Short mmCIF file of C-alpha atoms and ligand atoms in Angstrom, two decimals:
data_model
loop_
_atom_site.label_atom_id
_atom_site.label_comp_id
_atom_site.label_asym_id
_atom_site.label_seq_id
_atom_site.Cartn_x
_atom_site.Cartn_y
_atom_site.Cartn_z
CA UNK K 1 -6.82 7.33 -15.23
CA UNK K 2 -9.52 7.56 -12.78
CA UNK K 3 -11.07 10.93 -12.20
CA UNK K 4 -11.77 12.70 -8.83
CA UNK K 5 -15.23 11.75 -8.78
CA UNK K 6 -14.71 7.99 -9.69
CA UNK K 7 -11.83 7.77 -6.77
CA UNK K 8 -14.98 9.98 -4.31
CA UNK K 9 -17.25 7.26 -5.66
CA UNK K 10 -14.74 4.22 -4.43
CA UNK K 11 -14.25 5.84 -1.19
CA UNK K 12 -17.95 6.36 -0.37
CA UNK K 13 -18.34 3.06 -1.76
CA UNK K 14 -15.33 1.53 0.61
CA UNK K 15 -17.04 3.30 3.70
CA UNK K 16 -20.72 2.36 3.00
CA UNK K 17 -19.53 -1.36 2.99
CA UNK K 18 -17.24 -0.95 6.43
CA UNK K 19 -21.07 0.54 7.64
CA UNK K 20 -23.10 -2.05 6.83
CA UNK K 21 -20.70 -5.11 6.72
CA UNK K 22 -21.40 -5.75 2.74
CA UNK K 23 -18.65 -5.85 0.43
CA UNK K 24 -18.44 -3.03 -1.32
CA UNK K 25 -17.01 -3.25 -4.52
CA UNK K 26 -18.98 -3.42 -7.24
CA UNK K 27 -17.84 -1.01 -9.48
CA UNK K 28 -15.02 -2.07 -12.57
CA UNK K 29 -12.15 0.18 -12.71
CA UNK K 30 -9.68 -0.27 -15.90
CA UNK K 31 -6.37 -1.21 -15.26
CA UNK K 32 -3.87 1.36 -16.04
CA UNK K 33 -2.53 1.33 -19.79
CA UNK K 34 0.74 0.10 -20.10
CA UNK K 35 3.46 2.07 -22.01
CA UNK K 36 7.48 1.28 -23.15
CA UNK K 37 9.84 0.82 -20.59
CA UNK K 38 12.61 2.26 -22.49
CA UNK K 39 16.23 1.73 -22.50
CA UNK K 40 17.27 3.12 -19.14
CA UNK K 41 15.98 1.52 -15.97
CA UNK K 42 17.99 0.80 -13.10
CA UNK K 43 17.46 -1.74 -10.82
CA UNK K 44 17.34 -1.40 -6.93
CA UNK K 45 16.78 2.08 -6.96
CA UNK K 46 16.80 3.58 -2.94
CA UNK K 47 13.80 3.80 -1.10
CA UNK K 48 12.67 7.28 -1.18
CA UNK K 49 9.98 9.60 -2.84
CA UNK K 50 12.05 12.71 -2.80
CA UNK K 51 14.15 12.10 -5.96
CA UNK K 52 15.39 15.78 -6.90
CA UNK K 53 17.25 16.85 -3.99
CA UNK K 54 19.95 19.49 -4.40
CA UNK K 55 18.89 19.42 -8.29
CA UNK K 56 17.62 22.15 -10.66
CA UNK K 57 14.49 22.58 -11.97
CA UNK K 58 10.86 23.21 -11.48
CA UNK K 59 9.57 21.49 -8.41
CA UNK K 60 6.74 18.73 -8.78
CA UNK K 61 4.99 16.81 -6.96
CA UNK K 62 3.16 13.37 -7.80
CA UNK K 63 0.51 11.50 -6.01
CA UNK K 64 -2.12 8.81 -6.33
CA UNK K 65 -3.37 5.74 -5.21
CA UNK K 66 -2.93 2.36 -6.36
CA UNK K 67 -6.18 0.21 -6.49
CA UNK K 68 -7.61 -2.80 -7.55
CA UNK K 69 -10.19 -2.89 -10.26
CA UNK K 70 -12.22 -3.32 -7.73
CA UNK K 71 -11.39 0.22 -5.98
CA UNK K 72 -9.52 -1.30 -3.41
CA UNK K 73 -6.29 0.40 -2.21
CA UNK K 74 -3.17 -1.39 -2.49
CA UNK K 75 -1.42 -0.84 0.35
CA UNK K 76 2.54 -1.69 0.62
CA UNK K 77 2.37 -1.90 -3.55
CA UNK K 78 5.48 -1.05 -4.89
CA UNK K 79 6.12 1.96 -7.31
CA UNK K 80 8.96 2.19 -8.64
CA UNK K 81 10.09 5.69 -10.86
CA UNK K 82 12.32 7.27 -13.15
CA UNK K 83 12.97 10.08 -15.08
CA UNK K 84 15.18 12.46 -17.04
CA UNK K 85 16.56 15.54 -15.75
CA UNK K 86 15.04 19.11 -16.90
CA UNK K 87 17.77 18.89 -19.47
CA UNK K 88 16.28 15.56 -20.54
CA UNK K 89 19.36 13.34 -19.56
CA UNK K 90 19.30 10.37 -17.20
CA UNK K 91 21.51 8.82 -14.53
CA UNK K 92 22.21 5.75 -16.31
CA UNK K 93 25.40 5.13 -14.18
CA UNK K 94 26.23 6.87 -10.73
CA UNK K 95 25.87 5.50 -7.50
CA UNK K 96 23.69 8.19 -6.57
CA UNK K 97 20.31 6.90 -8.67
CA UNK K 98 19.74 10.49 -9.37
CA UNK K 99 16.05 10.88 -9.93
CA UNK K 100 15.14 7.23 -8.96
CA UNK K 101 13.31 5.92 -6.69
CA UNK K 102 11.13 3.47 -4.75
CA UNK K 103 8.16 3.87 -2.93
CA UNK K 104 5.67 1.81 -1.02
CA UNK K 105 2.16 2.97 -1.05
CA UNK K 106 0.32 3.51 2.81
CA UNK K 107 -2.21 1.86 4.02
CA UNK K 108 -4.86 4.16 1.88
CA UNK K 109 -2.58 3.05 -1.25
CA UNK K 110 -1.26 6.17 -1.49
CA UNK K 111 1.96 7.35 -3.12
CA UNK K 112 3.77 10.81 -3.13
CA UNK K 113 6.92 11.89 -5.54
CA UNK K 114 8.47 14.81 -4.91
CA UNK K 115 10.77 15.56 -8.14
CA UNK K 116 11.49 18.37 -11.06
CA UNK K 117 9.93 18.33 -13.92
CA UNK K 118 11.24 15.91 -16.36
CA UNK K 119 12.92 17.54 -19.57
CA UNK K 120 12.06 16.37 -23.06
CA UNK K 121 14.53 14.18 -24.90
CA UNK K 122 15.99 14.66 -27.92
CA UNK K 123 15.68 12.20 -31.16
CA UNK K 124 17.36 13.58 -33.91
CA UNK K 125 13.98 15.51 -35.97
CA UNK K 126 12.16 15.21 -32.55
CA UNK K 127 11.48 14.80 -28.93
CA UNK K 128 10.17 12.64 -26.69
CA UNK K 129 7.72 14.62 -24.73
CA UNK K 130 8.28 14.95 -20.98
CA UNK K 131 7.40 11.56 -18.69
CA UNK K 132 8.26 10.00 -15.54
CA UNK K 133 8.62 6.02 -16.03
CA UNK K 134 6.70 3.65 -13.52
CA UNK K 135 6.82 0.12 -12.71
CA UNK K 136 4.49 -1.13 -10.22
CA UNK K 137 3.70 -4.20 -8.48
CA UNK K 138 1.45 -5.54 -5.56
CA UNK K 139 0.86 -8.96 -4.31
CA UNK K 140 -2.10 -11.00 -6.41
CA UNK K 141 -1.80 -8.28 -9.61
CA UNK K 142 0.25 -8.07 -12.88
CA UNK K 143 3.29 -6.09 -12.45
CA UNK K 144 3.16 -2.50 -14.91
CA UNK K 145 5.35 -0.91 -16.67
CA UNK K 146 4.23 2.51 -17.42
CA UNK K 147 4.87 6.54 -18.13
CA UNK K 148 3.00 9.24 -17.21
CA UNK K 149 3.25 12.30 -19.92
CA UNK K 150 1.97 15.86 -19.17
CA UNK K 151 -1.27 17.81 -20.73
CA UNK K 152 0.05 20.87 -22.56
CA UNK K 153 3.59 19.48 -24.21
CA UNK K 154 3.67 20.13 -27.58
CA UNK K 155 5.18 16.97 -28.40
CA UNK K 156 2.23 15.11 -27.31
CA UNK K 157 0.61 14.69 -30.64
CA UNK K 158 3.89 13.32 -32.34
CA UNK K 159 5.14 10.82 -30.23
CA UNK K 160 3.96 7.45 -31.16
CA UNK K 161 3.92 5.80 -27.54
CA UNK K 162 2.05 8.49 -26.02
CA UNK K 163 -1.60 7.15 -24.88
CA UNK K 164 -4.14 9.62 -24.04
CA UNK K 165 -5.12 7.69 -20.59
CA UNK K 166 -1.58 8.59 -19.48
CA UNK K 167 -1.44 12.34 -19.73
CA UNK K 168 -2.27 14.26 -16.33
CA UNK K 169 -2.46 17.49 -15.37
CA UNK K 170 -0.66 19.85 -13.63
CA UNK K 171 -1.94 22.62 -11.45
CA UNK K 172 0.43 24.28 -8.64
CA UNK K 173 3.39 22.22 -9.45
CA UNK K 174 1.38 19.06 -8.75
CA UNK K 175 -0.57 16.46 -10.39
CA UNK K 176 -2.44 12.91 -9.36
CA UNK K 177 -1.61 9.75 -11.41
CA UNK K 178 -3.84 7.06 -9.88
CA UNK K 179 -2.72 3.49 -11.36
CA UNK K 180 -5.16 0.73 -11.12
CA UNK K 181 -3.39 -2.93 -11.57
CA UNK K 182 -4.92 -5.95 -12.77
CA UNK K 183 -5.51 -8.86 -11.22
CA UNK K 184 -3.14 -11.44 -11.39
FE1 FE W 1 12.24 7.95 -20.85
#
């Protein structure tokens, strides 16, 4: 995860090299952690970042960048999501690709999902806490598979894929997940 201040830093880094000509980059950012894909992705979901339309549930909304290590933005990278339903239940089957979608990031690398929030899934004894499942992918870096999980579920702590670089926050029914990807 990179924090406000790191993604400032890249920026004013990106704009002092356009002013002097230099290349910029010198910083190192880590690439995103990689987490489970899980049993229930669908290929060729549609191209759209509003996923949750017509669907219950409390609104959320999604956005980041996706960089090189190098705090470059990846522009026309591909993100790919999915996620359960507030009751915790996919779309493993209908036409409709209900709360899937693909993206491709602007020319800043940015990304924007407009969804519900994800219910937690039931395993027997426990749950999995809430997440939204990511794959992304951008010409001359490693494809990832990823989740993003959210601060404040209590199921957090108990769930063994969880990894602390993957929980955001959410303020005002929104939250940033930047994803940095790794060179290929
Ligand atoms: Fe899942």
């Amino acid at each position: 995860m990179i924090t406000r201040r790191e993604m400032l830093g890249g920026a004013a880094a990106v704009a002092a090299g356009l002013l002097t000509g230099l290349t910029p980059q010198d910083k190192k950012l880590a690439p995103t952690e990689s987490n489970i894909e899980g049993p229930y992705y669908r290929k060729d979901a549609p191209f759209r970042n509003k996923l949750a339309a017509g669907l219950k549930g409390d609104p959320l909304k999604i956005s980041g960048r996706v960089l090189s290590p190098d705090g470059t933005p990846l522009r026309e990278a591909l993100v790919d999501v999915w996620q359960a339903d507030k009751e915790g239940a996919y779309d493993n089957s209908s036409d409709a690709f209900v709360l899937r979608g693909r993206i491709k990031t602007d020319k800043e690398g940015l990304y924007t999902v407009e969804t519900v929030m994800p219910g937690q899934y039931d395993l027997g004894e426990a749950k999995r806490p809430a997440h939204i499942h990511y794959k992304i992918s951008a010409p001359g870096h490693s494809p990832l598979t990823t989740q993003l999980y959210f601060k404040g579920d209590p199921w957090l702590s108990k769930d063994p894929f969880v990894r602390k670089s993957l929980i955001i926050e959410i303020a005002d029914k929104a939250g940033t997940f930047d994803i940095v990807l790794a060179r290929a």
